[in-house]
Amino acid sequence: MASGGYAGQAAPTADLVVTAASDSVSVSQFPTLTRYIIGKTGDSELAVLLMALQLACKATSRACAKAGIANLFGLAGEVNSTGDDQKKLDVLSNDIFIDALQNCGACAVLVSEENEDPIFVNPDKAGRFVVAFDPLDGSSNIDCNVSTGTIFAVYEKLDKKPSSVDDILRTGNDIMVAGYCMYGAATELVITFKGHGVHRFTLDPSLGEFIHTQAHVTLPEGGGKKIYSCNEGNSGNWDSAIKAVVEKYKEGPKPYAARYVGSMVSDVHRTILYGGIYLYPADGKSPNGKLRVLYEGFPMAFIMEQAGGAASCGMFKGKIQRLLDIVPKSIHEKCPVIIGCKRDVDAVLKEYETQGLTK
């Protein structure tokens, strides 16, 4: 073991240096998220933005952990931009992220699930970046203490002109940084910079810092465990290809296991670590899907591809589409989501071809 409590893992880059026991009082060095951000970006303004996001994640984690004793369970009495009932923690977490990002001096435009319109940062505080975020994904699970999370994507403005909605209505290929923070048994932040792999950081409550616990995360070789994750309550409205694929998962002596939390962060996190597939397809009731492009579909697809997986919309608007290639027309636009290991995503797309639905 290297000095300072680092695990002696073979590594092609310094990214693979992770802590062995960060809660030990004898440890003198800590591979924190702050250190990683500063070392990775080479861009002080982007580093400031990401540290503001980190602070907002910590504050939201604290609020989730204390929700019961702080009377933060239950509805706030409002609906959000997409018509969902807002929970008290939805409102609080949204306020936390907006305050952190508006005042960090690095953001020009913010798009939140909870706000109907984009937020244009006052020019005297504005910076070069645009952030789309879902401050508390899976909030329907809050009151029963099931894992929730935050999802975010960061873009750089198109130019130095005054900010406009065009700065965010772009393909997912333009994302610079994407990530999610999961509030569960532990608070874990997963982040990726384009071309630099996927990295896991776990919040150490004793330090108040995210500690680098796994570098260059990839899906298991060959696709990993045979797990499918979807809301089968919607199956009556699915198209024939999705119905056929899910039925095949249940066939044979060793069928796929079904796992569905109902919090996208939790379900996608498990898919990245264990393998399998996550599906929220279009259906007869929701022909454009239900998940939002900018702050759910895009960042999760970006992370999944960076981890060696695949991300598709399946059949969407008459053709098979790679998710990151969509060009959204509005900030709360929705899309179908089919993401996971290439083995399983490719099988879904092949089923569309087999049934002649791609012509």
PDB file of C-alpha atoms in Angstrom, residues 72-277:
ATOM      1  CA  LEU A  72     -39.967  17.461   4.898  1.00  0.00           C
ATOM      2  CA  PHE A  73     -42.117  14.493   3.879  1.00  0.00           C
ATOM      3  CA  GLY A  74     -45.316  15.051   1.918  1.00  0.00           C
ATOM      4  CA  LEU A  75     -46.563  17.317  -0.842  1.00  0.00           C
ATOM      5  CA  ALA A  76     -45.757  20.980  -1.197  1.00  0.00           C
ATOM      6  CA  GLY A  77     -49.148  21.681  -2.775  1.00  0.00           C
ATOM      7  CA  GLU A  78     -47.818  22.619  -6.219  1.00  0.00           C
ATOM      8  CA  VAL A  79     -47.052  20.921  -9.544  1.00  0.00           C
ATOM      9  CA  ASN A  80     -43.818  21.248 -11.501  1.00  0.00           C
ATOM     10  CA  SER A  81     -43.166  22.176 -15.128  1.00  0.00           C
ATOM     11  CA  THR A  82     -44.222  18.756 -16.411  1.00  0.00           C
ATOM     12  CA  GLY A  83     -47.345  18.397 -14.283  1.00  0.00           C
ATOM     13  CA  ASP A  84     -45.943  16.203 -11.496  1.00  0.00           C
ATOM     14  CA  ASP A  85     -47.015  16.892  -7.922  1.00  0.00           C
ATOM     15  CA  GLN A  86     -44.145  18.574  -6.078  1.00  0.00           C
ATOM     16  CA  LYS A  87     -42.932  17.169  -2.784  1.00  0.00           C
ATOM     17  CA  LYS A  88     -41.509  19.453  -0.107  1.00  0.00           C
ATOM     18  CA  LEU A  89     -38.049  18.073  -0.829  1.00  0.00           C
ATOM     19  CA  ASP A  90     -38.518  18.754  -4.547  1.00  0.00           C
ATOM     20  CA  VAL A  91     -38.964  22.426  -3.782  1.00  0.00           C
ATOM     21  CA  LEU A  92     -36.141  22.606  -1.240  1.00  0.00           C
ATOM     22  CA  SER A  93     -33.613  20.747  -3.395  1.00  0.00           C
ATOM     23  CA  ASN A  94     -34.479  22.920  -6.380  1.00  0.00           C
ATOM     24  CA  ASP A  95     -33.933  26.072  -4.328  1.00  0.00           C
ATOM     25  CA  ILE A  96     -30.597  24.685  -3.122  1.00  0.00           C
ATOM     26  CA  PHE A  97     -29.297  23.992  -6.630  1.00  0.00           C
ATOM     27  CA  ILE A  98     -30.515  27.260  -8.095  1.00  0.00           C
ATOM     28  CA  ASP A  99     -28.939  29.283  -5.296  1.00  0.00           C
ATOM     29  CA  ALA A 100     -25.610  27.442  -5.561  1.00  0.00           C
ATOM     30  CA  LEU A 101     -25.412  27.708  -9.339  1.00  0.00           C
ATOM     31  CA  GLN A 102     -26.688  31.270  -9.699  1.00  0.00           C
ATOM     32  CA  ASN A 103     -24.135  32.559  -7.229  1.00  0.00           C
ATOM     33  CA  CYS A 104     -21.051  30.598  -8.297  1.00  0.00           C
ATOM     34  CA  GLY A 105     -20.207  33.035 -11.106  1.00  0.00           C
ATOM     35  CA  ALA A 106     -19.804  30.282 -13.726  1.00  0.00           C
ATOM     36  CA  CYS A 107     -23.342  29.727 -15.072  1.00  0.00           C
ATOM     37  CA  ALA A 108     -25.269  31.620 -17.734  1.00  0.00           C
ATOM     38  CA  VAL A 109     -28.426  29.508 -18.119  1.00  0.00           C
ATOM     39  CA  LEU A 110     -30.072  26.968 -15.814  1.00  0.00           C
ATOM     40  CA  VAL A 111     -32.801  24.490 -16.740  1.00  0.00           C
ATOM     41  CA  SER A 112     -34.538  22.631 -13.927  1.00  0.00           C
ATOM     42  CA  GLU A 113     -37.328  20.085 -14.016  1.00  0.00           C
ATOM     43  CA  GLU A 114     -39.093  22.155 -11.380  1.00  0.00           C
ATOM     44  CA  ASN A 115     -39.138  25.433 -13.346  1.00  0.00           C
ATOM     45  CA  GLU A 116     -41.305  25.961 -16.387  1.00  0.00           C
ATOM     46  CA  ASP A 117     -38.914  28.452 -17.985  1.00  0.00           C
ATOM     47  CA  PRO A 118     -35.114  28.562 -18.233  1.00  0.00           C
ATOM     48  CA  ILE A 119     -33.340  30.717 -15.663  1.00  0.00           C
ATOM     49  CA  PHE A 120     -31.039  33.338 -17.154  1.00  0.00           C
ATOM     50  CA  VAL A 121     -28.405  34.323 -14.626  1.00  0.00           C
ATOM     51  CA  ASN A 122     -27.971  38.044 -14.001  1.00  0.00           C
ATOM     52  CA  PRO A 123     -25.124  39.263 -16.260  1.00  0.00           C
ATOM     53  CA  ASP A 124     -23.069  40.499 -13.313  1.00  0.00           C
ATOM     54  CA  LYS A 125     -22.936  36.904 -11.993  1.00  0.00           C
ATOM     55  CA  ALA A 126     -23.027  35.039 -15.305  1.00  0.00           C
ATOM     56  CA  GLY A 127     -20.306  32.752 -16.619  1.00  0.00           C
ATOM     57  CA  ARG A 128     -19.664  30.504 -19.635  1.00  0.00           C
ATOM     58  CA  PHE A 129     -21.701  27.440 -18.783  1.00  0.00           C
ATOM     59  CA  VAL A 130     -25.208  26.064 -19.067  1.00  0.00           C
ATOM     60  CA  VAL A 131     -26.553  23.460 -16.642  1.00  0.00           C
ATOM     61  CA  ALA A 132     -29.632  21.241 -16.990  1.00  0.00           C
ATOM     62  CA  PHE A 133     -30.625  19.334 -13.869  1.00  0.00           C
ATOM     63  CA  ASP A 134     -33.285  17.299 -12.134  1.00  0.00           C
ATOM     64  CA  PRO A 135     -32.754  18.325  -8.500  1.00  0.00           C
ATOM     65  CA  LEU A 136     -34.494  15.299  -6.995  1.00  0.00           C
ATOM     66  CA  ASP A 137     -35.208  12.391  -9.298  1.00  0.00           C
ATOM     67  CA  GLY A 138     -37.488   9.676  -7.943  1.00  0.00           C
ATOM     68  CA  SER A 139     -39.163  12.001  -5.464  1.00  0.00           C
ATOM     69  CA  SER A 140     -42.310   9.844  -5.458  1.00  0.00           C
ATOM     70  CA  ASN A 141     -40.196   7.459  -3.344  1.00  0.00           C
ATOM     71  CA  ILE A 142     -39.234  10.045  -0.727  1.00  0.00           C
ATOM     72  CA  ASP A 143     -41.900   9.302   1.850  1.00  0.00           C
ATOM     73  CA  CYS A 144     -41.090   5.568   1.927  1.00  0.00           C
ATOM     74  CA  ASN A 145     -37.338   6.212   2.302  1.00  0.00           C
ATOM     75  CA  VAL A 146     -36.278   4.718  -1.046  1.00  0.00           C
ATOM     76  CA  SER A 147     -33.189   6.067  -2.798  1.00  0.00           C
ATOM     77  CA  THR A 148     -33.525   9.296  -4.740  1.00  0.00           C
ATOM     78  CA  GLY A 149     -30.974  11.318  -6.671  1.00  0.00           C
ATOM     79  CA  THR A 150     -29.890  14.380  -8.634  1.00  0.00           C
ATOM     80  CA  ILE A 151     -29.030  14.287 -12.357  1.00  0.00           C
ATOM     81  CA  PHE A 152     -27.118  17.014 -14.195  1.00  0.00           C
ATOM     82  CA  ALA A 153     -25.471  17.897 -17.506  1.00  0.00           C
ATOM     83  CA  VAL A 154     -23.082  20.783 -18.204  1.00  0.00           C
ATOM     84  CA  TYR A 155     -22.582  22.528 -21.550  1.00  0.00           C
ATOM     85  CA  GLU A 156     -20.462  25.473 -22.589  1.00  0.00           C
ATOM     86  CA  LYS A 157     -22.297  28.413 -24.154  1.00  0.00           C
ATOM     87  CA  LEU A 158     -22.292  28.538 -27.950  1.00  0.00           C
ATOM     88  CA  ASP A 159     -20.731  31.996 -28.112  1.00  0.00           C
ATOM     89  CA  LYS A 160     -20.236  35.250 -26.223  1.00  0.00           C
ATOM     90  CA  LYS A 161     -23.578  36.682 -27.291  1.00  0.00           C
ATOM     91  CA  PRO A 162     -26.331  37.246 -24.684  1.00  0.00           C
ATOM     92  CA  SER A 163     -27.628  33.960 -23.334  1.00  0.00           C
ATOM     93  CA  SER A 164     -30.613  32.343 -25.021  1.00  0.00           C
ATOM     94  CA  VAL A 165     -32.479  29.057 -24.945  1.00  0.00           C
ATOM     95  CA  ASP A 166     -30.422  27.977 -27.982  1.00  0.00           C
ATOM     96  CA  ASP A 167     -27.466  27.543 -25.624  1.00  0.00           C
ATOM     97  CA  ILE A 168     -29.210  24.493 -24.142  1.00  0.00           C
ATOM     98  CA  LEU A 169     -31.306  23.133 -27.033  1.00  0.00           C
ATOM     99  CA  ARG A 170     -28.481  21.031 -28.473  1.00  0.00           C
ATOM    100  CA  THR A 171     -27.674  17.372 -28.925  1.00  0.00           C
ATOM    101  CA  GLY A 172     -26.300  15.392 -26.017  1.00  0.00           C
ATOM    102  CA  ASN A 173     -23.041  15.047 -27.915  1.00  0.00           C
ATOM    103  CA  ASP A 174     -22.197  18.602 -26.826  1.00  0.00           C
ATOM    104  CA  ILE A 175     -22.200  17.746 -23.107  1.00  0.00           C
ATOM    105  CA  MET A 176     -18.897  18.538 -21.364  1.00  0.00           C
ATOM    106  CA  VAL A 177     -19.645  16.953 -17.983  1.00  0.00           C
ATOM    107  CA  ALA A 178     -22.518  14.796 -16.763  1.00  0.00           C
ATOM    108  CA  GLY A 179     -23.254  13.094 -13.501  1.00  0.00           C
ATOM    109  CA  TYR A 180     -25.707  12.014 -10.868  1.00  0.00           C
ATOM    110  CA  CYS A 181     -25.728  11.943  -7.099  1.00  0.00           C
ATOM    111  CA  MET A 182     -27.595   9.135  -5.355  1.00  0.00           C
ATOM    112  CA  TYR A 183     -29.008   9.608  -1.860  1.00  0.00           C
ATOM    113  CA  GLY A 184     -29.337   6.144  -0.379  1.00  0.00           C
ATOM    114  CA  ALA A 185     -27.564   3.993   2.204  1.00  0.00           C
ATOM    115  CA  ALA A 186     -24.581   6.131   1.226  1.00  0.00           C
ATOM    116  CA  THR A 187     -24.437   9.334  -0.772  1.00  0.00           C
ATOM    117  CA  GLU A 188     -22.580   8.618  -3.966  1.00  0.00           C
ATOM    118  CA  LEU A 189     -21.695  10.962  -6.817  1.00  0.00           C
ATOM    119  CA  VAL A 190     -20.900   9.519 -10.247  1.00  0.00           C
ATOM    120  CA  ILE A 191     -19.354  11.913 -12.761  1.00  0.00           C
ATOM    121  CA  THR A 192     -17.815  11.813 -16.214  1.00  0.00           C
ATOM    122  CA  PHE A 193     -15.834  14.315 -18.251  1.00  0.00           C
ATOM    123  CA  LYS A 194     -16.040  13.599 -21.984  1.00  0.00           C
ATOM    124  CA  GLY A 195     -13.263  11.183 -22.887  1.00  0.00           C
ATOM    125  CA  HIS A 196     -12.091  10.644 -19.300  1.00  0.00           C
ATOM    126  CA  GLY A 197     -14.224   7.753 -18.133  1.00  0.00           C
ATOM    127  CA  VAL A 198     -16.780   7.408 -15.359  1.00  0.00           C
ATOM    128  CA  HIS A 199     -15.749   7.924 -11.733  1.00  0.00           C
ATOM    129  CA  ARG A 200     -17.422   7.174  -8.393  1.00  0.00           C
ATOM    130  CA  PHE A 201     -17.129   9.328  -5.284  1.00  0.00           C
ATOM    131  CA  THR A 202     -18.676   8.524  -1.909  1.00  0.00           C
ATOM    132  CA  LEU A 203     -19.522  11.156   0.683  1.00  0.00           C
ATOM    133  CA  ASP A 204     -17.553  10.681   3.901  1.00  0.00           C
ATOM    134  CA  PRO A 205     -19.795  12.286   6.549  1.00  0.00           C
ATOM    135  CA  SER A 206     -16.907  12.644   8.980  1.00  0.00           C
ATOM    136  CA  LEU A 207     -15.010  14.840   6.509  1.00  0.00           C
ATOM    137  CA  GLY A 208     -17.918  16.351   4.608  1.00  0.00           C
ATOM    138  CA  GLU A 209     -16.062  15.423   1.422  1.00  0.00           C
ATOM    139  CA  PHE A 210     -16.688  13.126  -1.540  1.00  0.00           C
ATOM    140  CA  ILE A 211     -13.887  10.545  -1.669  1.00  0.00           C
ATOM    141  CA  HIS A 212     -12.769   8.940  -4.942  1.00  0.00           C
ATOM    142  CA  THR A 213     -13.714   5.273  -4.514  1.00  0.00           C
ATOM    143  CA  GLN A 214     -13.650   3.878  -8.058  1.00  0.00           C
ATOM    144  CA  ALA A 215     -12.039   5.137 -11.255  1.00  0.00           C
ATOM    145  CA  HIS A 216     -12.859   4.322 -14.885  1.00  0.00           C
ATOM    146  CA  VAL A 217     -16.075   2.494 -14.092  1.00  0.00           C
ATOM    147  CA  THR A 218     -17.265   0.252 -16.921  1.00  0.00           C
ATOM    148  CA  LEU A 219     -20.158  -2.132 -17.362  1.00  0.00           C
ATOM    149  CA  PRO A 220     -19.234  -5.773 -16.712  1.00  0.00           C
ATOM    150  CA  GLU A 221     -17.585  -7.557 -19.609  1.00  0.00           C
ATOM    151  CA  GLY A 222     -20.061  -9.268 -21.892  1.00  0.00           C
ATOM    152  CA  GLY A 223     -22.993  -7.325 -20.472  1.00  0.00           C
ATOM    153  CA  GLY A 224     -22.910  -8.604 -16.918  1.00  0.00           C
ATOM    154  CA  LYS A 225     -25.902  -9.987 -15.084  1.00  0.00           C
ATOM    155  CA  LYS A 226     -29.121 -10.622 -16.972  1.00  0.00           C
ATOM    156  CA  ILE A 227     -31.323  -7.986 -15.367  1.00  0.00           C
ATOM    157  CA  TYR A 228     -34.106  -5.966 -16.930  1.00  0.00           C
ATOM    158  CA  SER A 229     -35.570  -2.873 -15.328  1.00  0.00           C
ATOM    159  CA  CYS A 230     -38.860  -1.355 -16.471  1.00  0.00           C
ATOM    160  CA  ASN A 231     -42.351  -0.475 -15.302  1.00  0.00           C
ATOM    161  CA  GLU A 232     -44.328  -3.470 -16.572  1.00  0.00           C
ATOM    162  CA  GLY A 233     -47.524  -1.788 -15.450  1.00  0.00           C
ATOM    163  CA  ASN A 234     -47.290   0.074 -18.775  1.00  0.00           C
ATOM    164  CA  SER A 235     -46.849  -3.081 -20.870  1.00  0.00           C
ATOM    165  CA  GLY A 236     -50.379  -2.998 -22.261  1.00  0.00           C
ATOM    166  CA  ASN A 237     -49.476   0.182 -24.137  1.00  0.00           C
ATOM    167  CA  TRP A 238     -46.029  -0.883 -25.422  1.00  0.00           C
ATOM    168  CA  ASP A 239     -45.333  -1.578 -29.081  1.00  0.00           C
ATOM    169  CA  SER A 240     -44.971  -5.171 -30.256  1.00  0.00           C
ATOM    170  CA  ALA A 241     -41.146  -5.139 -30.247  1.00  0.00           C
ATOM    171  CA  ILE A 242     -40.823  -4.063 -26.604  1.00  0.00           C
ATOM    172  CA  LYS A 243     -43.501  -6.566 -25.570  1.00  0.00           C
ATOM    173  CA  ALA A 244     -41.668  -9.352 -27.388  1.00  0.00           C
ATOM    174  CA  VAL A 245     -38.279  -8.490 -25.892  1.00  0.00           C
ATOM    175  CA  VAL A 246     -39.593  -8.399 -22.324  1.00  0.00           C
ATOM    176  CA  GLU A 247     -41.389 -11.715 -22.837  1.00  0.00           C
ATOM    177  CA  LYS A 248     -38.113 -13.253 -24.054  1.00  0.00           C
ATOM    178  CA  TYR A 249     -36.434 -12.086 -20.840  1.00  0.00           C
ATOM    179  CA  LYS A 250     -38.779 -14.391 -18.934  1.00  0.00           C
ATOM    180  CA  GLU A 251     -38.229 -17.482 -21.069  1.00  0.00           C
ATOM    181  CA  GLY A 252     -35.834 -20.390 -20.700  1.00  0.00           C
ATOM    182  CA  PRO A 253     -34.317 -22.183 -17.721  1.00  0.00           C
ATOM    183  CA  LYS A 254     -32.337 -19.071 -16.701  1.00  0.00           C
ATOM    184  CA  PRO A 255     -34.583 -16.070 -17.286  1.00  0.00           C
ATOM    185  CA  TYR A 256     -33.575 -12.481 -16.635  1.00  0.00           C
ATOM    186  CA  ALA A 257     -34.209 -11.081 -13.168  1.00  0.00           C
ATOM    187  CA  ALA A 258     -36.607  -8.123 -12.907  1.00  0.00           C
ATOM    188  CA  ARG A 259     -35.427  -5.179 -10.791  1.00  0.00           C
ATOM    189  CA  TYR A 260     -37.246  -1.841 -10.756  1.00  0.00           C
ATOM    190  CA  VAL A 261     -36.872   0.821  -8.059  1.00  0.00           C
ATOM    191  CA  GLY A 262     -38.764   3.595  -9.848  1.00  0.00           C
ATOM    192  CA  SER A 263     -35.942   6.075  -9.280  1.00  0.00           C
ATOM    193  CA  MET A 264     -33.960   6.462 -12.502  1.00  0.00           C
ATOM    194  CA  VAL A 265     -30.737   7.210 -10.640  1.00  0.00           C
ATOM    195  CA  SER A 266     -30.970   3.982  -8.646  1.00  0.00           C
ATOM    196  CA  ASP A 267     -31.975   1.805 -11.586  1.00  0.00           C
ATOM    197  CA  VAL A 268     -29.292   3.187 -13.921  1.00  0.00           C
ATOM    198  CA  HIS A 269     -26.622   3.016 -11.195  1.00  0.00           C
ATOM    199  CA  ARG A 270     -27.359  -0.677 -10.674  1.00  0.00           C
ATOM    200  CA  THR A 271     -27.302  -1.271 -14.448  1.00  0.00           C
ATOM    201  CA  ILE A 272     -23.856   0.326 -14.764  1.00  0.00           C
ATOM    202  CA  LEU A 273     -22.429  -1.720 -11.903  1.00  0.00           C
ATOM    203  CA  TYR A 274     -24.166  -5.079 -12.479  1.00  0.00           C
ATOM    204  CA  GLY A 275     -25.132  -5.049 -16.154  1.00  0.00           C
ATOM    205  CA  GLY A 276     -28.428  -5.568 -17.945  1.00  0.00           C
ATOM    206  CA  ILE A 277     -30.832  -2.998 -19.342  1.00  0.00           C
TER     207      ILE A 277
END
